[in-house]
Each structure stands twice: as C-alpha cells, then as structure tokens.
Short mmCIF file of C-alpha atoms in Angstrom, two decimals:
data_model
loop_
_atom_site.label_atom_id
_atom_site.label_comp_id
_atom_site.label_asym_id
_atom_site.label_seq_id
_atom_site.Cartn_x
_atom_site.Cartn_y
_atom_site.Cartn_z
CA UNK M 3 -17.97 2.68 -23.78
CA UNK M 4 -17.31 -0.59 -23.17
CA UNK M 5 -14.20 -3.11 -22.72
CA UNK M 6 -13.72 -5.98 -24.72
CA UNK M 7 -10.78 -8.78 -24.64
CA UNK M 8 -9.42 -10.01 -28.16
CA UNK M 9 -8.17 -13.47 -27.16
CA UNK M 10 -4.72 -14.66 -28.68
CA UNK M 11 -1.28 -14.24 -27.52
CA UNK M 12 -1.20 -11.70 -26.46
CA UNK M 13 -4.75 -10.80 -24.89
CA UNK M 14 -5.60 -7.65 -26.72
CA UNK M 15 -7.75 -5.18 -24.25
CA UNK M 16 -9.90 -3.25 -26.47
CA UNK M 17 -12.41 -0.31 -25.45
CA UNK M 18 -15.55 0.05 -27.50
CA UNK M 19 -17.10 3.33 -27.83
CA UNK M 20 -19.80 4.73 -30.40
CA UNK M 21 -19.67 7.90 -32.05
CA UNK M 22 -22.94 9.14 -33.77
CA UNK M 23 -19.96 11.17 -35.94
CA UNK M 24 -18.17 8.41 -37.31
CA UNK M 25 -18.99 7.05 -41.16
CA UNK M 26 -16.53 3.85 -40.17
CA UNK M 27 -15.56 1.67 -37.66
CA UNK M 28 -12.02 3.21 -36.64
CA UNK M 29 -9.37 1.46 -34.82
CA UNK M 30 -6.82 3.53 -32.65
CA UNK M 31 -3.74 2.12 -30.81
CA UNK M 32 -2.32 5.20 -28.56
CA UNK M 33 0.96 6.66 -29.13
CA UNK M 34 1.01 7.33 -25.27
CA UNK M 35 0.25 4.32 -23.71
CA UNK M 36 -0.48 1.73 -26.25
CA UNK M 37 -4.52 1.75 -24.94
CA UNK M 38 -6.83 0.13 -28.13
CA UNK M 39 -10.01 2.04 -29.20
CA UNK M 40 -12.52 0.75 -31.36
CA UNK M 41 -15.22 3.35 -32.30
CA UNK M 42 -18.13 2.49 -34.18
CA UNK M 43 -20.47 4.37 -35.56
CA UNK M 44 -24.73 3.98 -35.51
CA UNK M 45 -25.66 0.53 -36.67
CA UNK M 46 -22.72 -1.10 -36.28
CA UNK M 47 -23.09 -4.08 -33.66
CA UNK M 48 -20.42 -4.65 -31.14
CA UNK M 49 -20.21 -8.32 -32.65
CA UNK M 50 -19.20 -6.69 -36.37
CA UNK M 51 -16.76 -4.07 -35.07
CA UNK M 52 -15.10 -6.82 -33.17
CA UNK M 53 -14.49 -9.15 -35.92
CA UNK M 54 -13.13 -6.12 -37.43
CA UNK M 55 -10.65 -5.85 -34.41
CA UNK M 56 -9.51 -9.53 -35.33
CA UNK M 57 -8.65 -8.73 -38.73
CA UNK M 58 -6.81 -6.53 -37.63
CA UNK M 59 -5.19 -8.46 -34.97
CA UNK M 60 -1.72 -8.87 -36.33
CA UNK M 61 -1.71 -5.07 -36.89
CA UNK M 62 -2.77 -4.50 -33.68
CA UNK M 63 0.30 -6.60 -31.51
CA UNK M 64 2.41 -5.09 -33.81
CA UNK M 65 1.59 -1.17 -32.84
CA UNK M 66 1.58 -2.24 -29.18
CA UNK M 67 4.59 -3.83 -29.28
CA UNK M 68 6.14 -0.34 -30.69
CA UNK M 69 4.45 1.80 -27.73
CA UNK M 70 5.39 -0.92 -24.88
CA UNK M 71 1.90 -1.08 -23.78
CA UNK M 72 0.02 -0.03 -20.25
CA UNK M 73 2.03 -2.20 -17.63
CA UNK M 74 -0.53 -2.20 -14.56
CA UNK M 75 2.00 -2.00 -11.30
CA UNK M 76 2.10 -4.77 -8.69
CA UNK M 77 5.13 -6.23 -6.28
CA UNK M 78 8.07 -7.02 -8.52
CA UNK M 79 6.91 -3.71 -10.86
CA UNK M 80 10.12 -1.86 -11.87
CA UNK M 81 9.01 1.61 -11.69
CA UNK M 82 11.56 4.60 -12.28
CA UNK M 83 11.78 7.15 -9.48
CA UNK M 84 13.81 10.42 -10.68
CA UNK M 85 14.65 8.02 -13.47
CA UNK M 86 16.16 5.42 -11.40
CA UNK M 87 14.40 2.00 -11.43
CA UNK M 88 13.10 0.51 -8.26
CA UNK M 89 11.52 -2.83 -7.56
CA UNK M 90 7.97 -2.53 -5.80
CA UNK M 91 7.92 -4.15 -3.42
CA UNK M 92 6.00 -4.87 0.14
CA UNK M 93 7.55 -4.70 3.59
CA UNK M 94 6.50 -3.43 7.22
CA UNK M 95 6.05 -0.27 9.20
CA UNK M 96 3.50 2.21 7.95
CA UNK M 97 5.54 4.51 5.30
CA UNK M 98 6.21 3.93 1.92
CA UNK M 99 9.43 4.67 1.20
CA UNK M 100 13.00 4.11 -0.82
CA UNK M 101 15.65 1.59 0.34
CA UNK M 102 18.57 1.07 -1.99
CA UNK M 103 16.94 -0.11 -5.46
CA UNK M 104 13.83 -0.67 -3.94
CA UNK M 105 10.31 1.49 -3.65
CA UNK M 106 8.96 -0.27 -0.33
CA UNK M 107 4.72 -0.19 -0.16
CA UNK M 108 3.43 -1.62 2.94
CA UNK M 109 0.23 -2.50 3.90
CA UNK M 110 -2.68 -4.47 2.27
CA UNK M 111 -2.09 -5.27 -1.49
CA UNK M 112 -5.47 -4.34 -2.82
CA UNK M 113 -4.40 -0.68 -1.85
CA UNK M 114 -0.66 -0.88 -3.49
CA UNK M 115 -1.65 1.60 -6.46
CA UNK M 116 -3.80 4.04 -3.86
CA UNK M 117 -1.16 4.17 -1.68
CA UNK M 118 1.57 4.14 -3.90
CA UNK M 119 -0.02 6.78 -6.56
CA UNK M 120 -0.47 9.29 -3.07
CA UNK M 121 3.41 9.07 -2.11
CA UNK M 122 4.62 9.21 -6.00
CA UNK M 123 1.86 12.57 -6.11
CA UNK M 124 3.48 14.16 -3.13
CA UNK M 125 7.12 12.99 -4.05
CA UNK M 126 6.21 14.78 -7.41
CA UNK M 127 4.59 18.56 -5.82
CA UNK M 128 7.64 18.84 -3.50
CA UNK M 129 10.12 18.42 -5.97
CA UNK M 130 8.29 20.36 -8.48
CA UNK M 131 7.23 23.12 -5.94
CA UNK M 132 11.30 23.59 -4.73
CA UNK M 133 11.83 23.75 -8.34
CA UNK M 134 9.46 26.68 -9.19
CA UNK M 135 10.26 28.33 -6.15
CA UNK M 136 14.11 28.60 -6.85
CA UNK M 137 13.31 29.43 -10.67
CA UNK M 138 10.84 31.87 -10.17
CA UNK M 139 13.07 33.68 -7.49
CA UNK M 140 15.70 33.57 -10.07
CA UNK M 141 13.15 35.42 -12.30
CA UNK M 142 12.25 37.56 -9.83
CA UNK M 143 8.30 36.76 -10.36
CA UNK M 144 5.65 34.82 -8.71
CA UNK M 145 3.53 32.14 -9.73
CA UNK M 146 -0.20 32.29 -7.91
CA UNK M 147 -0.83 28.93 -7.13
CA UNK M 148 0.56 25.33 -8.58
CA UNK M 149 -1.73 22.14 -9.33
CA UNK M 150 -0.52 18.17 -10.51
CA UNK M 151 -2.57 16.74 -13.33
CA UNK M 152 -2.60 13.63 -15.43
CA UNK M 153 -2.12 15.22 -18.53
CA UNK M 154 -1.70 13.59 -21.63
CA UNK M 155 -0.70 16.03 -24.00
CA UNK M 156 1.34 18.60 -22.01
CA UNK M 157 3.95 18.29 -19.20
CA UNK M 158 3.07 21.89 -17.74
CA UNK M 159 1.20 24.95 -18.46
CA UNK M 160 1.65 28.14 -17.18
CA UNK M 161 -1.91 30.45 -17.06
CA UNK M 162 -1.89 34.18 -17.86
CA UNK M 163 -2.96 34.63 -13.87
CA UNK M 164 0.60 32.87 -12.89
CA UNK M 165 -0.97 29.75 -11.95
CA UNK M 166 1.19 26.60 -12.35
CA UNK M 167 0.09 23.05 -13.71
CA UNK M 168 2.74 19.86 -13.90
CA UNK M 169 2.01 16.16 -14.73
CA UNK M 170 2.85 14.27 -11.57
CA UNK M 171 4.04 11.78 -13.67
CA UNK M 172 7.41 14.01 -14.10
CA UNK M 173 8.06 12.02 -11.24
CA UNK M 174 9.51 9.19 -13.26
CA UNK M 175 11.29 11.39 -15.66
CA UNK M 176 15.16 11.98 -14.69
CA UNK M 177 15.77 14.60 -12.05
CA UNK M 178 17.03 17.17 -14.81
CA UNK M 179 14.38 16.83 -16.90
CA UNK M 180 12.01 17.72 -14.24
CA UNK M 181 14.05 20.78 -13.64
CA UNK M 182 13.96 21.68 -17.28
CA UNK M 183 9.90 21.85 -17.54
CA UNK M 184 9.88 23.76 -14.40
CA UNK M 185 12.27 26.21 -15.42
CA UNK M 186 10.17 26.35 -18.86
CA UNK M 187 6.85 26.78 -17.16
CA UNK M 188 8.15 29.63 -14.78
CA UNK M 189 9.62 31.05 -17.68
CA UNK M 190 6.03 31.67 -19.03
CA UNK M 191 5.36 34.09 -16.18
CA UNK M 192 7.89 36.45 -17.87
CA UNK M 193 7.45 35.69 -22.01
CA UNK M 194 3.59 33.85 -22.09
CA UNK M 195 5.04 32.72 -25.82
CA UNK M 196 8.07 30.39 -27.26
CA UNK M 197 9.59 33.35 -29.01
CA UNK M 198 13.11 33.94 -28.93
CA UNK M 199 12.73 35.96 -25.70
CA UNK M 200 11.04 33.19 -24.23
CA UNK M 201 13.36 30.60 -25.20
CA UNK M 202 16.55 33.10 -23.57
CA UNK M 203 14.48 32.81 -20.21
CA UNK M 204 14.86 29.17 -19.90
CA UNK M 205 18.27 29.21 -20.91
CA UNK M 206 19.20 32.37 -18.20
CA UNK M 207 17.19 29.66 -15.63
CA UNK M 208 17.81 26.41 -16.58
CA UNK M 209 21.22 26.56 -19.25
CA UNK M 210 21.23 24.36 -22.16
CA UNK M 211 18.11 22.56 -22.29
CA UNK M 212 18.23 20.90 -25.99
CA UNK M 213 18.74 16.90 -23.98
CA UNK M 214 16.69 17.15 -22.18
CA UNK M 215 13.68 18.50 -24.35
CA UNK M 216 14.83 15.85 -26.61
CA UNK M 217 14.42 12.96 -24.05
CA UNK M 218 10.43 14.01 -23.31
CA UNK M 219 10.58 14.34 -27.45
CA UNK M 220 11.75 10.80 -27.65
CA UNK M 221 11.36 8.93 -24.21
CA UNK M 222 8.41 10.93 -22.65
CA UNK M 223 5.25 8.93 -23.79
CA UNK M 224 6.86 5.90 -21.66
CA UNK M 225 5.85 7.56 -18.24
CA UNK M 226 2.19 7.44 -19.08
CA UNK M 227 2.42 3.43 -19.22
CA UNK M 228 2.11 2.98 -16.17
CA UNK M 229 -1.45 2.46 -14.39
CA UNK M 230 -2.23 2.23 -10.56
CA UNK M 231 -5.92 1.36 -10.35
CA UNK M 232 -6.80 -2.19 -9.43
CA UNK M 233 -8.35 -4.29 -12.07
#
C-alpha cells in the first residue's frame, strides 16, 4: 500500500493498495475520517488508477468536504476534551495539562502527538474505569478486566468473560455520552443482547439515553478525525 498526493486545491492524500480480488479499480472516501483509498486490482499500473483518481477529483473534494477530513493536531489545534474545545498549545514545566480553554503540551514539538495521545489515553481509562466501576456496582456484577482501543466501528464491547473494551477516543465525546456507553457496556455483563431486557438495564443505570445515542448516531464519526502521529 502506498500513498499518493493528487495535486489541486485542495491536496488530495490518496492510499494505493492492490487487491488480487478486485475486477475494478475502486475508489473509497471514509465515512469516519474522510481517509481516500484507491484499490486496484492485478494489472492495473499505479499511473492508470491515478488518472482515474483525477477524474474523479471533483467527486472526491466533494465527499471530503461532507466527512470534514483527518485534521493532523499541532499548536493552535482545537481539540475537544469532554466535549469542550481547547487550544493546543505549548508552555513550560513537565505536565501536560488543562488551563482555562487551553490543553497545555510542553516539551519538544516533534513529540506533541506522543505525548499528547499518552495523557488523552490515561485521561480516557480513568474516566472510563470510575464509570464502570460505579455502574457495575449499581448492577451488582463485575467486569474482569478493561482495555482502550482505536476502534473504528464500535465504541465498546463487552466479552462473555466480563472483560471491558472502550475507544479512548470517548475522550472527546461530551462527558454524558461517555457515561452512556459505559453504562451500556456494563449492562452487557447482565443481558449479553439488545433485547428489551437489555435495553431496561441501561435505562435502571444510566436513565434516558435516546440523546445521547443519537449524538454518537449523528456526531460520533467526528472524533476519529483527529490524528497524532507526525508526518
């Protein structure tokens, strides 16, 4: 797989992959993040799925327009924290940290996303661990262990052994909401469906959920935007 820059305005990041399934050259623009993906299949050079890319180029700004595309974070980054936007930005001492409406990463700016991605992480298990902890006392059950991802297509999972698994990037996500996905996932260790019974759980845990289900529905794919690795 390989990454290829469609020049215009604006610059169009594409990544090339082959697929010895495919019968055409495909193009994809993500509903989570706005990434491109050009697959083509055997026989197809890069230079001919390319120029297929450009046709396409109109088509292409258009889609990534819709999904806001992948905003790599740097100093003057707004980045939502519990769903509150803060300005990155550097500053002294040895901590990162939150002071009024900004997220404050010192240190050397090559490692801003390391360091940054390592306090958001642990910002992100504590909140979520408090979380299942009060929920699944509530419940009166107990979850075996709990693990942060990067998943794409879920926000949690709950595992027939009781283990836990969040997205760290709940993090961004308003404080409720991030209550709401822990109170679903803990409900799982009681009802491992979405049956009726299930769905009484989360409302005996949580209380009316329908928001903010509706604002993962509708806002969620925005957290994934975001990227932290250097270029």
């Amino acid at each position: 797989m390989g990454q290829h820059v469609l020049p215009g305005n604006p610059p169009v990041e594409i990544n090339l992959k082959r697929s010895g399934r495919a019968r055409r050259i495909s193009l994809r623009v993500s509903a989570l993040d706005g990434r491109v993906t050009l697959t083509l299949p055997r026989g197809v050079s890069d230079r001919a799925g390319l120029a297929f890319a450009e046709e396409k180029s109109d088509w292409l700004r258009r889609n990534m327009a819709r999904h806001g595309g992948v905003e790599q974070i740097a100093y003057g980054t707004r980045l939502p924290v519990a769903g509150v936007p803060l300005i990155l930005s550097p500053g002294t001492g040895r901590s990162v940290r939150i002071e009024d409406d900004r997220l404050i990463v010192p240190g050397d700016p090559d490692r801003l996303g390391a360091r940054l991605t390592g306090y958001l992480k642990t910002l992100a298990r504590d909140r979520l661990a408090e979380a299942s902890d009060r929920y699944a006392g509530q419940l009166g059950r107990r979850y075996t262990r709990l693990t942060l991802r990067d998943t794409r297509s879920r926000w949690g999972s709950c595992s027939s052994k009781g283990a836990l698994s969040y997205s760290w990037r709940l993090i961004f996500a308003p404080g409720d909401v991030l209550e709401y996905v822990a109170a679903h996932e803990v409900a799982h260790l009681a009802e491992m469906n979405h049956s009726v019974r299930f769905w009484a759980v989360v409302t005996d845990l949580y209380g009316p959920y329908d928001t903010q289900r509706r604002w993962l529905r509708t806002e969620g794919t925005a957290l994934h935007r975001y990227r932290f690795e250097a270029d």
